[in-house]
Amino acid sequence: MTLPPGPVGPQHARLNAQFFQRDPLGFLSHLADSFGDVSRFDFGAGPIVFVHDADLVRSLFRFHEADLIKPEFLRASNAAHWGDGLTTLDDPGIWHSRRQLLLPLFRARLRAPRLALAAELADETCARWADGEQIDLTHELRILTARIALRTVLDADLEDFCDDQKLSGLVPFSEGYGEDFTTAIDGATGVMQMTRPRASRRMDGVLSIIHARFDDPSDRGDVLSALVNAHRADPEALSVQDVIGEIIQMLFAGHLTIPFALTQLWRDIAQHGLDSQVTGEATADDGLLRREMTIPVTSRTMAILRESMRLGPPAPILYRDVARGFQLGKHSMVEGHGIWVSPGLLHRDSRYFVQPAAFRPERFATGRLPPVSAKAYMPFGAGPRVCIAASQSVSQMVAICHAIARKFRLEPVSGVGNQFEVWRRPVI
Ligand code: HEM
């Protein structure tokens, strides 16, 4: 059995945790530089293997997902209070049948009305902004993302932002907006722990909409109706509790990632002088977006977004635990060890990207990366557990960006942070 090299042993555990806490990607980069593409380090409860080779990462996720489980702190961040959903299901059989059940809900055919919804709600967001006002863009986008999720998943909306009586219900702000998901390293044990989950502890409004739907024979075309129908067909395979867990996870799956990615996109647009390109496409696209609701893969805004997500992926590290030992390349992965993969570092590796530190949307101009880069590009994860909403999210983010660009120019108040000044564009 060959174990990967690295800083292991009790004397290293605390130092590794401290270094990681100060600079997560700096720590992982240092590991790869010192110990190679597969390294091992002690961290809290047990050793972690860090895999930093695109081929090995693809092989890990493609062939060994059934030997892996999500670590406890990650499970807790999603499943806390309300139960499991696709993100945290570990039994390969149960995960597979749930994924098959949910996949049709993310089909390209369903994308057009969702893009229309995203553009319409983004217009409503902009309508609240005054010329020259300073806004917290991430907060604004979190409200927008919460509204899109509530409408898509639950046919509901946020109280105070909508009064449409035809919807299944209106949800209090605290329930729809969720919490600031955070993790921290426990000082005594060095173990990574969830300190706040995504969903609020009280979800009375959401729960009452879910329960009411079990007595409602109509199909509202949302995720909840699909799950209630699946429950009716086979209550053993999908219990009421399963439906609740899935719905609540689905409500919060994009509520931090989408605002993060879009805030960064607007920072990149300003920093790299791309406003006229995005606005040009947004204005020209007006007809396309509103009539056909499709965004071509050669969209300039999409290329800028993909490049922005290359340099700053919203999920910079992916985490797993080994449930059953296996061999990865020449190294043994041992039951109980953790495995970490970092899209954040792979995306900045000169083995996979020419001039990796440069912001170059041209890489994505054709909609397709060269194979050597494609295997390392994974802002939505990789393998069978890749984000179920990846394509939908990218299109939705472009639709939101275009809707905003048509009305406002956004100027970041500083190079970092979420504060932007918004300047109304003259009506053409
Ligand atoms: C910018 C937006 C998003 C990003 C960057 C993102 C990223 C990711 C990543 C990296 C994973 C894989 C995690 C892992 O391997 O541990 C993932 C999984 C997942 N995402 Fe997303 N996501 C986004 C939006 C969404 C949205 C809007 C939804 C729901 C509508 C969603 C639902 C899911 C689900 C259910 C999984 C688990 C899939 C499975 O395990 O089979 N995501 N996402």
Short mmCIF file of C-alpha atoms and ligand atoms in Angstrom, two decimals:
data_model
loop_
_atom_site.label_atom_id
_atom_site.label_comp_id
_atom_site.label_asym_id
_atom_site.label_seq_id
_atom_site.Cartn_x
_atom_site.Cartn_y
_atom_site.Cartn_z
CA MET A 1 0.00 0.00 0.00
CA THR A 2 1.54 3.34 -1.08
CA LEU A 3 0.29 6.36 0.80
CA PRO A 4 0.82 9.85 -0.64
CA PRO A 5 3.62 11.93 0.92
CA GLY A 6 2.99 15.08 2.98
CA PRO A 7 2.94 16.77 6.39
CA VAL A 8 1.36 14.06 8.56
CA GLY A 9 1.63 13.43 12.28
CA PRO A 10 0.20 15.17 15.35
CA GLN A 11 2.82 17.94 15.23
CA HIS A 12 1.51 18.98 11.80
CA ALA A 13 -2.25 18.73 12.36
CA ARG A 14 -2.68 22.05 14.15
CA LEU A 15 -0.19 23.92 11.94
CA ASN A 16 -1.91 22.65 8.79
CA ALA A 17 -5.30 23.78 10.10
CA GLN A 18 -3.91 27.22 11.01
CA PHE A 19 -2.22 27.69 7.64
CA PHE A 20 -5.39 26.54 5.81
CA GLN A 21 -7.58 28.89 7.83
CA ARG A 22 -5.36 31.87 6.96
CA ASP A 23 -5.07 31.11 3.24
CA PRO A 24 -6.90 27.98 1.98
CA LEU A 25 -5.67 27.99 -1.62
CA GLY A 26 -2.18 29.17 -0.56
CA PHE A 27 -1.95 26.16 1.74
CA LEU A 28 -3.06 23.70 -0.98
CA SER A 29 -0.77 25.29 -3.55
CA HIS A 30 2.16 24.93 -1.13
CA LEU A 31 1.28 21.25 -0.61
CA ALA A 32 1.24 20.54 -4.36
CA ASP A 33 4.53 22.42 -4.88
CA SER A 34 6.23 20.54 -2.04
CA PHE A 35 4.79 17.02 -2.35
CA GLY A 36 3.45 16.65 -5.89
CA ASP A 37 0.02 16.06 -7.44
CA VAL A 38 -1.21 13.67 -4.74
CA SER A 39 -0.29 14.66 -1.19
CA ARG A 40 -1.50 13.80 2.30
CA PHE A 41 -1.77 16.02 5.33
CA ASP A 42 -3.14 15.72 8.85
CA PHE A 43 -6.03 18.00 9.64
CA GLY A 44 -8.35 17.62 12.59
CA ALA A 45 -9.80 14.15 13.03
CA GLY A 46 -7.84 12.38 10.31
CA PRO A 47 -5.63 12.56 7.25
CA ILE A 48 -6.74 14.26 4.06
CA VAL A 49 -5.50 13.44 0.57
CA PHE A 50 -5.23 16.40 -1.78
CA VAL A 51 -5.51 15.44 -5.47
CA HIS A 52 -4.18 18.09 -7.85
CA ASP A 53 -4.03 16.46 -11.26
CA ALA A 54 -6.92 16.93 -13.70
CA ASP A 55 -6.79 13.35 -15.07
CA LEU A 56 -6.74 11.84 -11.60
CA VAL A 57 -9.55 14.14 -10.46
CA ARG A 58 -11.71 13.14 -13.45
CA SER A 59 -10.95 9.47 -12.75
CA LEU A 60 -11.74 9.95 -9.04
CA PHE A 61 -15.18 11.43 -9.70
CA ARG A 62 -15.98 9.28 -12.72
CA PHE A 63 -15.09 5.85 -11.34
CA HIS A 64 -15.01 6.16 -7.55
CA GLU A 65 -17.97 8.31 -6.52
CA ALA A 66 -19.65 5.14 -5.16
CA ASP A 67 -16.63 4.67 -2.83
CA LEU A 68 -16.96 8.21 -1.49
CA ILE A 69 -19.31 10.07 0.83
CA LYS A 70 -19.73 13.75 1.63
CA PRO A 71 -17.96 14.77 4.87
CA GLU A 72 -20.03 15.53 7.94
CA PHE A 73 -19.58 19.33 7.94
CA LEU A 74 -20.82 19.49 4.37
CA ARG A 75 -23.73 17.15 5.01
CA ALA A 76 -24.67 19.26 8.03
CA SER A 77 -24.58 22.46 5.99
CA ASN A 78 -27.25 21.10 3.67
CA ALA A 79 -29.14 18.50 5.66
CA ALA A 80 -29.21 20.29 9.05
CA HIS A 81 -32.73 20.75 10.43
CA TRP A 82 -34.57 19.55 7.34
CA GLY A 83 -33.06 16.30 6.09
CA ASP A 84 -31.29 14.97 3.04
CA GLY A 85 -31.70 15.93 -0.59
CA LEU A 86 -29.73 15.10 -3.72
CA THR A 87 -26.69 17.03 -2.50
CA THR A 88 -26.24 14.95 0.65
CA LEU A 89 -27.58 11.50 -0.33
CA ASP A 90 -24.75 9.00 0.04
CA ASP A 91 -26.32 5.59 -0.64
CA PRO A 92 -25.43 5.15 -4.37
CA GLY A 93 -28.77 3.43 -5.19
CA ILE A 94 -30.94 6.06 -3.49
CA TRP A 95 -28.84 8.93 -4.92
CA HIS A 96 -29.11 7.46 -8.45
CA SER A 97 -32.88 7.07 -8.42
CA ARG A 98 -33.31 10.57 -6.96
CA ARG A 99 -31.04 12.03 -9.63
CA GLN A 100 -33.07 10.25 -12.34
CA LEU A 101 -36.24 11.65 -10.82
CA LEU A 102 -34.92 15.23 -10.78
CA LEU A 103 -32.99 15.32 -14.07
CA PRO A 104 -36.08 15.88 -16.28
CA LEU A 105 -36.77 19.05 -14.27
CA PHE A 106 -33.53 20.56 -15.58
CA ARG A 107 -34.04 19.65 -19.24
CA ALA A 108 -33.13 22.29 -21.81
CA ARG A 109 -36.80 22.34 -22.94
CA LEU A 110 -37.81 23.85 -19.59
CA ARG A 111 -35.12 26.49 -19.72
CA ALA A 112 -36.92 29.18 -21.78
CA PRO A 113 -39.67 29.98 -19.24
CA ARG A 114 -37.09 29.98 -16.44
CA LEU A 115 -34.90 32.46 -18.34
CA ALA A 116 -37.96 34.62 -18.93
CA LEU A 117 -38.69 34.49 -15.21
CA ALA A 118 -35.08 35.37 -14.30
CA ALA A 119 -35.12 38.36 -16.70
CA GLU A 120 -38.53 39.55 -15.42
CA LEU A 121 -37.51 39.35 -11.75
CA ALA A 122 -34.13 40.99 -12.53
CA ASP A 123 -36.09 43.87 -14.12
CA GLU A 124 -38.06 44.18 -10.87
CA THR A 125 -34.79 44.23 -8.90
CA CYS A 126 -33.44 47.11 -11.04
CA ALA A 127 -36.71 48.99 -10.72
CA ARG A 128 -35.92 49.45 -7.00
CA TRP A 129 -32.56 51.17 -7.72
CA ALA A 130 -32.13 54.94 -7.97
CA ASP A 131 -29.63 56.62 -10.29
CA GLY A 132 -26.24 57.03 -8.52
CA GLU A 133 -27.32 54.94 -5.53
CA GLN A 134 -24.83 52.72 -3.71
CA ILE A 135 -26.13 49.17 -3.32
CA ASP A 136 -24.95 45.91 -1.76
CA LEU A 137 -25.06 43.92 -5.00
CA THR A 138 -24.67 40.49 -3.38
CA HIS A 139 -27.61 41.19 -1.05
CA GLU A 140 -29.75 42.36 -4.00
CA LEU A 141 -28.82 39.25 -5.96
CA ARG A 142 -29.53 36.97 -3.02
CA ILE A 143 -33.05 38.35 -2.87
CA LEU A 144 -33.38 37.87 -6.62
CA THR A 145 -32.00 34.30 -6.44
CA ALA A 146 -34.33 33.49 -3.55
CA ARG A 147 -37.30 34.72 -5.57
CA ILE A 148 -36.30 32.72 -8.66
CA ALA A 149 -35.81 29.58 -6.53
CA LEU A 150 -39.13 30.03 -4.71
CA ARG A 151 -40.99 30.44 -7.99
CA THR A 152 -39.27 27.50 -9.71
CA VAL A 153 -39.29 25.05 -6.83
CA LEU A 154 -42.44 25.98 -4.95
CA ASP A 155 -44.53 28.28 -7.18
CA ALA A 156 -44.19 30.80 -4.34
CA ASP A 157 -42.49 34.17 -3.84
CA LEU A 158 -41.08 36.41 -1.11
CA GLU A 159 -43.55 38.36 1.00
CA ASP A 160 -43.05 42.15 0.58
CA PHE A 161 -41.63 41.63 -2.93
CA CYS A 162 -44.71 40.17 -4.59
CA ASP A 163 -48.44 40.09 -3.91
CA ASP A 164 -49.54 37.66 -6.62
CA GLN A 165 -52.47 35.76 -5.10
CA LYS A 166 -52.40 33.12 -7.84
CA LEU A 167 -49.12 31.66 -6.52
CA SER A 168 -49.07 28.73 -4.08
CA GLY A 169 -48.06 31.12 -1.32
CA LEU A 170 -45.85 33.97 -0.12
CA VAL A 171 -42.92 33.14 2.12
CA PRO A 172 -41.52 35.39 4.88
CA PHE A 173 -38.16 36.99 4.06
CA SER A 174 -36.31 35.06 6.80
CA GLU A 175 -37.36 31.74 5.25
CA GLY A 176 -36.69 32.55 1.60
CA TYR A 177 -33.42 34.45 2.09
CA GLY A 178 -31.86 31.74 4.27
CA GLU A 179 -28.78 32.11 6.43
CA ASP A 180 -25.12 32.87 5.80
CA PHE A 181 -23.72 29.36 5.52
CA THR A 182 -20.38 29.31 7.34
CA THR A 183 -17.87 26.71 8.44
CA ALA A 184 -15.04 27.08 10.93
CA ILE A 185 -12.25 24.92 12.27
CA ASP A 186 -12.87 23.82 15.85
CA GLY A 187 -9.93 25.20 17.88
CA ALA A 188 -9.71 22.17 20.21
CA THR A 189 -10.07 19.32 17.71
CA GLY A 190 -9.01 20.96 14.43
CA VAL A 191 -12.13 19.47 12.82
CA MET A 192 -13.98 21.52 10.20
CA GLN A 193 -17.51 22.22 11.41
CA MET A 194 -20.62 23.79 10.01
CA THR A 195 -21.49 26.80 12.14
CA ARG A 196 -24.58 27.85 10.21
CA PRO A 197 -26.61 25.88 7.70
CA ARG A 198 -28.13 27.48 4.63
CA ALA A 199 -31.80 27.10 5.49
CA SER A 200 -33.42 28.93 8.39
CA ARG A 201 -34.38 26.96 11.47
CA ARG A 202 -38.02 28.02 11.12
CA MET A 203 -39.67 27.32 7.80
CA ASP A 204 -43.35 27.42 8.74
CA GLY A 205 -44.42 29.18 5.53
CA VAL A 206 -42.49 26.81 3.27
CA LEU A 207 -43.68 23.75 5.18
CA SER A 208 -47.32 24.81 4.98
CA ILE A 209 -47.03 25.21 1.17
CA ILE A 210 -45.43 21.76 0.92
CA HIS A 211 -48.07 20.09 3.09
CA ALA A 212 -50.96 21.82 1.30
CA ARG A 213 -49.70 20.49 -2.04
CA PHE A 214 -50.15 16.89 -0.90
CA ASP A 215 -53.92 17.57 -0.90
CA ASP A 216 -53.85 19.49 -4.20
CA PRO A 217 -54.50 17.38 -7.33
CA SER A 218 -53.34 20.09 -9.80
CA ASP A 219 -49.85 20.03 -11.28
CA ARG A 220 -48.29 23.48 -10.91
CA GLY A 221 -45.31 22.65 -13.12
CA ASP A 222 -42.77 23.24 -10.35
CA VAL A 223 -40.32 20.91 -8.60
CA LEU A 224 -42.74 20.38 -5.71
CA SER A 225 -45.55 19.08 -7.94
CA ALA A 226 -43.13 16.64 -9.60
CA LEU A 227 -42.02 15.31 -6.22
CA VAL A 228 -45.55 15.08 -4.83
CA ASN A 229 -46.57 13.09 -7.92
CA ALA A 230 -43.55 10.79 -7.44
CA HIS A 231 -44.56 10.32 -3.78
CA ARG A 232 -48.12 9.42 -4.79
CA ALA A 233 -46.78 6.85 -7.27
CA ASP A 234 -44.48 5.21 -4.72
CA PRO A 235 -44.67 6.54 -1.14
CA GLU A 236 -42.09 3.99 0.05
CA ALA A 237 -39.47 5.20 -2.43
CA LEU A 238 -40.08 8.90 -1.70
CA SER A 239 -41.55 9.71 1.72
CA VAL A 240 -43.10 13.04 2.75
CA GLN A 241 -39.89 13.72 4.73
CA ASP A 242 -37.82 13.02 1.58
CA VAL A 243 -39.90 15.57 -0.32
CA ILE A 244 -39.37 18.18 2.43
CA GLY A 245 -35.60 17.58 2.52
CA GLU A 246 -35.28 17.78 -1.25
CA ILE A 247 -37.39 20.91 -1.61
CA ILE A 248 -35.54 22.80 1.12
CA GLN A 249 -32.11 21.84 -0.29
CA MET A 250 -33.22 22.85 -3.77
CA LEU A 251 -34.40 26.25 -2.49
CA PHE A 252 -30.92 27.03 -1.17
CA ALA A 253 -28.63 25.22 -3.64
CA GLY A 254 -27.98 28.36 -5.69
CA HIS A 255 -28.65 31.08 -3.15
CA LEU A 256 -24.98 31.81 -2.37
CA THR A 257 -23.25 30.56 -5.51
CA ILE A 258 -25.25 32.59 -8.04
CA PRO A 259 -24.95 35.94 -6.17
CA PHE A 260 -21.23 35.27 -5.60
CA ALA A 261 -20.60 34.50 -9.29
CA LEU A 262 -22.66 37.47 -10.53
CA THR A 263 -21.07 39.97 -8.11
CA GLN A 264 -17.66 38.84 -9.27
CA LEU A 265 -18.80 39.02 -12.90
CA TRP A 266 -19.77 42.70 -12.49
CA ARG A 267 -16.44 43.40 -10.81
CA ASP A 268 -14.63 41.78 -13.74
CA ILE A 269 -16.76 43.64 -16.30
CA ALA A 270 -15.74 46.95 -14.69
CA GLN A 271 -12.11 46.03 -14.04
CA HIS A 272 -11.46 44.77 -17.58
CA GLY A 273 -13.44 47.48 -19.38
CA LEU A 274 -16.05 45.07 -20.80
CA ASP A 275 -19.18 47.11 -20.13
CA SER A 276 -19.76 48.13 -23.75
CA GLN A 277 -19.38 44.53 -24.98
CA VAL A 278 -21.91 43.21 -22.46
CA THR A 279 -24.33 46.08 -23.01
CA GLY A 280 -23.98 45.75 -26.78
CA GLU A 281 -24.92 42.09 -26.59
CA ALA A 282 -27.65 42.71 -24.00
CA THR A 283 -29.28 45.33 -26.19
CA ALA A 284 -28.92 43.33 -29.38
CA ASP A 285 -30.10 40.28 -27.51
CA ASP A 286 -33.23 41.95 -26.30
CA GLY A 287 -35.30 40.34 -29.01
CA LEU A 288 -33.53 37.01 -28.76
CA LEU A 289 -33.89 36.80 -25.00
CA ARG A 290 -37.46 37.94 -24.94
CA ARG A 291 -38.74 36.02 -27.96
CA GLU A 292 -36.72 32.81 -28.11
CA MET A 293 -35.22 32.72 -24.66
CA THR A 294 -32.05 31.02 -25.77
CA ILE A 295 -28.51 32.12 -25.17
CA PRO A 296 -26.02 30.88 -27.77
CA VAL A 297 -22.87 29.18 -26.46
CA THR A 298 -20.88 31.78 -28.39
CA SER A 299 -22.41 34.61 -26.33
CA ARG A 300 -19.72 37.12 -25.36
CA THR A 301 -21.28 37.61 -21.93
CA MET A 302 -21.28 33.86 -21.38
CA ALA A 303 -17.56 33.73 -22.27
CA ILE A 304 -16.86 36.55 -19.79
CA LEU A 305 -18.90 34.75 -17.12
CA ARG A 306 -17.10 31.43 -17.70
CA GLU A 307 -13.72 33.17 -17.48
CA SER A 308 -14.83 34.96 -14.31
CA MET A 309 -15.84 31.57 -12.85
CA ARG A 310 -12.46 30.15 -13.89
CA LEU A 311 -10.50 32.65 -11.82
CA GLY A 312 -13.03 32.69 -8.98
CA PRO A 313 -15.14 29.51 -8.83
CA PRO A 314 -17.88 29.89 -6.19
CA ALA A 315 -16.97 26.39 -4.89
CA PRO A 316 -13.14 26.56 -4.83
CA ILE A 317 -12.70 23.23 -3.00
CA LEU A 318 -14.70 19.99 -3.30
CA TYR A 319 -14.72 17.62 -0.34
CA ARG A 320 -15.24 13.89 0.05
CA ASP A 321 -14.52 11.11 2.60
CA VAL A 322 -13.41 7.62 1.55
CA ALA A 323 -16.14 5.09 2.45
CA ARG A 324 -14.38 2.08 0.83
CA GLY A 325 -10.66 1.99 0.10
CA PHE A 326 -9.48 2.03 -3.55
CA GLN A 327 -6.44 2.71 -5.68
CA LEU A 328 -6.04 6.09 -7.42
CA GLY A 329 -3.07 6.07 -9.79
CA LYS A 330 -0.17 4.72 -7.77
CA HIS A 331 -1.61 5.71 -4.39
CA SER A 332 -3.98 3.95 -2.01
CA MET A 333 -7.04 5.84 -0.80
CA VAL A 334 -7.80 4.52 2.67
CA GLU A 335 -11.25 4.21 4.27
CA GLY A 336 -11.87 7.13 6.64
CA HIS A 337 -9.42 9.50 4.91
CA GLY A 338 -10.74 12.73 3.45
CA ILE A 339 -10.18 13.69 -0.18
CA TRP A 340 -9.99 17.29 -1.36
CA VAL A 341 -9.96 18.61 -4.91
CA SER A 342 -9.56 22.29 -5.74
CA PRO A 343 -11.16 23.72 -8.90
CA GLY A 344 -9.77 27.06 -7.64
CA LEU A 345 -6.19 25.81 -8.07
CA LEU A 346 -6.70 23.62 -11.15
CA HIS A 347 -8.17 26.65 -12.93
CA ARG A 348 -4.95 28.60 -12.29
CA ASP A 349 -2.53 25.86 -13.28
CA SER A 350 -0.26 26.58 -16.27
CA ARG A 351 -0.35 22.89 -17.23
CA TYR A 352 -3.98 23.38 -18.24
CA PHE A 353 -4.41 27.07 -19.12
CA VAL A 354 -2.20 29.36 -21.19
CA GLN A 355 -1.38 32.49 -19.14
CA PRO A 356 -3.52 31.19 -16.28
CA ALA A 357 -3.50 34.44 -14.28
CA ALA A 358 -4.70 36.56 -17.22
CA PHE A 359 -8.42 37.38 -17.66
CA ARG A 360 -9.05 36.18 -21.22
CA PRO A 361 -12.72 35.47 -22.12
CA GLU A 362 -11.48 34.53 -25.64
CA ARG A 363 -10.66 31.09 -24.18
CA PHE A 364 -14.41 30.44 -24.19
CA ALA A 365 -15.22 32.23 -27.46
CA THR A 366 -16.33 29.08 -29.31
CA GLY A 367 -18.19 27.72 -26.28
CA ARG A 368 -15.69 24.87 -26.13
CA LEU A 369 -12.31 24.76 -24.38
CA PRO A 370 -9.38 22.80 -25.82
CA PRO A 371 -9.36 19.30 -24.22
CA VAL A 372 -6.33 20.02 -22.05
CA SER A 373 -8.19 22.94 -20.40
CA ALA A 374 -11.64 21.31 -20.46
CA LYS A 375 -10.52 18.46 -18.22
CA ALA A 376 -9.33 20.93 -15.56
CA TYR A 377 -12.30 23.33 -15.75
CA MET A 378 -14.89 22.33 -13.14
CA PRO A 379 -16.74 25.26 -11.50
CA PHE A 380 -19.79 22.99 -11.22
CA GLY A 381 -17.89 19.88 -10.10
CA ALA A 382 -17.28 16.82 -12.25
CA GLY A 383 -18.50 13.28 -12.86
CA PRO A 384 -21.93 11.88 -12.03
CA ARG A 385 -22.44 14.31 -9.13
CA VAL A 386 -21.79 17.39 -11.23
CA CYS A 387 -24.21 20.23 -10.42
CA ILE A 388 -27.63 19.22 -11.72
CA ALA A 389 -28.39 22.87 -12.54
CA ALA A 390 -25.08 23.77 -14.24
CA SER A 391 -26.34 24.72 -17.73
CA GLN A 392 -29.50 26.30 -16.41
CA SER A 393 -27.50 28.41 -13.93
CA VAL A 394 -25.08 29.72 -16.56
CA SER A 395 -27.92 30.75 -18.89
CA GLN A 396 -29.85 32.27 -16.02
CA MET A 397 -26.85 34.31 -14.91
CA VAL A 398 -26.37 35.65 -18.46
CA ALA A 399 -30.09 36.52 -18.63
CA ILE A 400 -29.86 38.37 -15.28
CA CYS A 401 -26.66 40.16 -16.33
CA HIS A 402 -28.27 41.30 -19.60
CA ALA A 403 -31.44 42.47 -17.88
CA ILE A 404 -29.36 44.60 -15.49
CA ALA A 405 -26.99 45.82 -18.25
CA ARG A 406 -29.92 47.12 -20.30
CA LYS A 407 -30.94 49.44 -17.47
CA PHE A 408 -27.80 50.23 -15.42
CA ARG A 409 -24.03 50.56 -15.50
CA LEU A 410 -22.49 49.13 -12.33
CA GLU A 411 -19.35 50.64 -10.82
CA PRO A 412 -17.67 48.75 -7.95
CA VAL A 413 -16.92 50.98 -4.98
CA SER A 414 -13.61 49.13 -4.49
CA GLY A 415 -11.76 46.20 -6.08
CA VAL A 416 -13.18 43.83 -3.49
CA GLY A 417 -16.48 43.72 -1.58
CA ASN A 418 -20.09 43.85 -2.65
CA GLN A 419 -20.76 47.60 -2.82
CA PHE A 420 -21.53 49.07 -6.24
CA GLU A 421 -22.76 52.43 -7.51
CA VAL A 422 -25.53 51.99 -10.05
CA TRP A 423 -25.93 54.49 -12.91
CA ARG A 424 -29.09 54.48 -15.00
CA ARG A 425 -28.44 54.24 -18.74
CA PRO A 426 -30.18 56.70 -21.02
CA VAL A 427 -33.20 55.13 -22.70
CA ILE A 428 -32.30 54.60 -26.36
C1 HEM B 1 -23.40 29.52 -9.92
C2 HEM B 1 -24.26 28.60 -9.53
C3 HEM B 1 -23.87 27.24 -9.02
C4 HEM B 1 -22.62 26.70 -8.81
C5 HEM B 1 -21.25 27.34 -9.02
C6 HEM B 1 -22.83 25.33 -8.34
C7 HEM B 1 -21.81 24.47 -8.03
C8 HEM B 1 -22.00 23.14 -7.69
C9 HEM B 1 -20.94 22.20 -7.46
C10 HEM B 1 -19.44 22.52 -7.50
C11 HEM B 1 -21.51 21.00 -7.19
C12 HEM B 1 -20.77 19.68 -6.90
C13 HEM B 1 -20.44 19.61 -5.43
C14 HEM B 1 -19.55 18.42 -5.10
O1 HEM B 1 -19.10 17.70 -5.99
O2 HEM B 1 -19.33 18.24 -3.90
C15 HEM B 1 -22.94 21.18 -7.22
C16 HEM B 1 -23.87 20.18 -6.98
C17 HEM B 1 -25.22 20.40 -6.95
N1 HEM B 1 -25.89 21.56 -7.30
FE1 HEM B 1 -25.05 23.29 -7.90
N2 HEM B 1 -24.18 25.09 -8.29
C18 HEM B 1 -24.85 26.23 -8.68
C19 HEM B 1 -26.23 26.39 -8.78
C20 HEM B 1 -27.16 25.45 -8.43
C21 HEM B 1 -28.59 25.65 -8.46
C22 HEM B 1 -29.31 26.93 -8.87
C23 HEM B 1 -29.16 24.46 -8.06
C24 HEM B 1 -30.63 24.08 -7.89
C25 HEM B 1 -31.59 24.53 -8.58
C26 HEM B 1 -28.08 23.54 -7.79
C27 HEM B 1 -28.26 22.24 -7.37
C28 HEM B 1 -27.23 21.35 -7.13
C29 HEM B 1 -27.45 19.99 -6.65
C30 HEM B 1 -28.80 19.36 -6.33
C31 HEM B 1 -26.19 19.39 -6.56
C32 HEM B 1 -25.90 17.97 -6.10
C33 HEM B 1 -25.88 17.05 -7.30
C34 HEM B 1 -25.66 15.60 -6.92
O3 HEM B 1 -24.99 15.35 -5.92
O4 HEM B 1 -26.12 14.74 -7.68
N3 HEM B 1 -26.89 24.17 -8.02
N4 HEM B 1 -23.23 22.49 -7.54
#
